[in-house]
Structure formats: structure tokens, C-alpha cells
Amino acid sequence: LRTEYIRRQVKPGGGTLEGVELLDIGCGGGLLSEAMDGLGARVTVLDGSGHIPAIDNPDRVARLLADFVGGLA
């Protein structure tokens, strides 16, 4: 994953991504979304498959603060 590269592009001065809202289009398994959440971003995920394995668990959904819009294919 290019997590650190993305963090530097979004917050060049360093630090967490608190207060940053990201849209992960074509998120697939949600790996990048989960990593960005770990850095403090609020992540909205969009994938046409209608299934994101990384956020199958409702507790994880609450923790990730992820909004899922699926089944668009």
C-alpha cells in the first residue's frame, strides 16, 4: 500500500489525518480504507461489487466510520 505517500500528499506537514475526509472509489477489499482510518481519516468507500470483506463485521464498520455504497455494477 502507498499509505505513507498518500498521508504526505494530504498532510505534508506530517501528523494524523484527523479531520480529513477521503473517498475510496473502487475500494475492493477495503485495505487502503482501513489503513487511512488507522491514520485518523473519515473514509467513505464505494465499490460496485457490493461486498467489502474488510468491513463485514458491524463492530468494524462502527470503528472505521465507513459509509458503504455498493451494488452499483
mmCIF file of C-alpha atoms in Angstrom, residues 35-73:
data_model
loop_
_atom_site.group_PDB
_atom_site.id
_atom_site.type_symbol
_atom_site.label_atom_id
_atom_site.label_comp_id
_atom_site.label_asym_id
_atom_site.label_seq_id
_atom_site.Cartn_x
_atom_site.Cartn_y
_atom_site.Cartn_z
ATOM 1 C CA ALA A 35 -5.195 1.975 6.665
ATOM 2 C CA MET A 36 -6.427 5.549 6.156
ATOM 3 C CA ASP A 37 -8.860 5.091 9.024
ATOM 4 C CA GLY A 38 -5.928 3.962 11.155
ATOM 5 C CA LEU A 39 -4.340 7.345 10.468
ATOM 6 C CA GLY A 40 -7.492 9.110 11.652
ATOM 7 C CA ALA A 41 -9.324 9.910 8.398
ATOM 8 C CA ARG A 42 -13.059 9.521 7.936
ATOM 9 C CA VAL A 43 -13.357 7.212 4.949
ATOM 10 C CA THR A 44 -16.282 6.750 2.590
ATOM 11 C CA VAL A 45 -15.918 3.669 0.407
ATOM 12 C CA LEU A 46 -17.529 2.999 -2.959
ATOM 13 C CA ASP A 47 -17.281 -0.310 -4.800
ATOM 14 C CA GLY A 48 -19.587 -1.807 -7.409
ATOM 15 C CA SER A 49 -19.160 -5.343 -6.119
ATOM 16 C CA GLY A 50 -21.474 -4.711 -3.176
ATOM 17 C CA HIS A 51 -19.122 -6.607 -0.863
ATOM 18 C CA ILE A 52 -16.175 -5.284 1.114
ATOM 19 C CA PRO A 53 -14.560 -8.075 3.168
ATOM 20 C CA ALA A 54 -12.587 -5.716 5.416
ATOM 21 C CA ILE A 55 -15.811 -4.243 6.821
ATOM 22 C CA ASP A 56 -18.053 -7.320 7.066
ATOM 23 C CA ASN A 57 -18.064 -7.097 10.851
ATOM 24 C CA PRO A 58 -20.589 -4.471 12.131
ATOM 25 C CA ASP A 59 -18.235 -3.578 15.005
ATOM 26 C CA ARG A 60 -15.503 -2.843 12.490
ATOM 27 C CA VAL A 61 -17.904 -0.712 10.447
ATOM 28 C CA ALA A 62 -18.596 1.377 13.527
ATOM 29 C CA ARG A 63 -14.879 1.635 14.277
ATOM 30 C CA LEU A 64 -13.986 2.574 10.709
ATOM 31 C CA LEU A 65 -16.795 5.122 10.437
ATOM 32 C CA ALA A 66 -17.179 3.842 6.889
ATOM 33 C CA ASP A 67 -20.118 4.688 4.694
ATOM 34 C CA PHE A 68 -20.696 1.969 2.130
ATOM 35 C CA VAL A 69 -22.485 2.443 -1.136
ATOM 36 C CA GLY A 70 -22.474 -0.839 -3.036
ATOM 37 C CA GLY A 71 -24.137 -2.913 -5.671
ATOM 38 C CA LEU A 72 -23.741 -0.328 -8.422
ATOM 39 C CA ALA A 73 -22.430 -2.782 -11.030
#
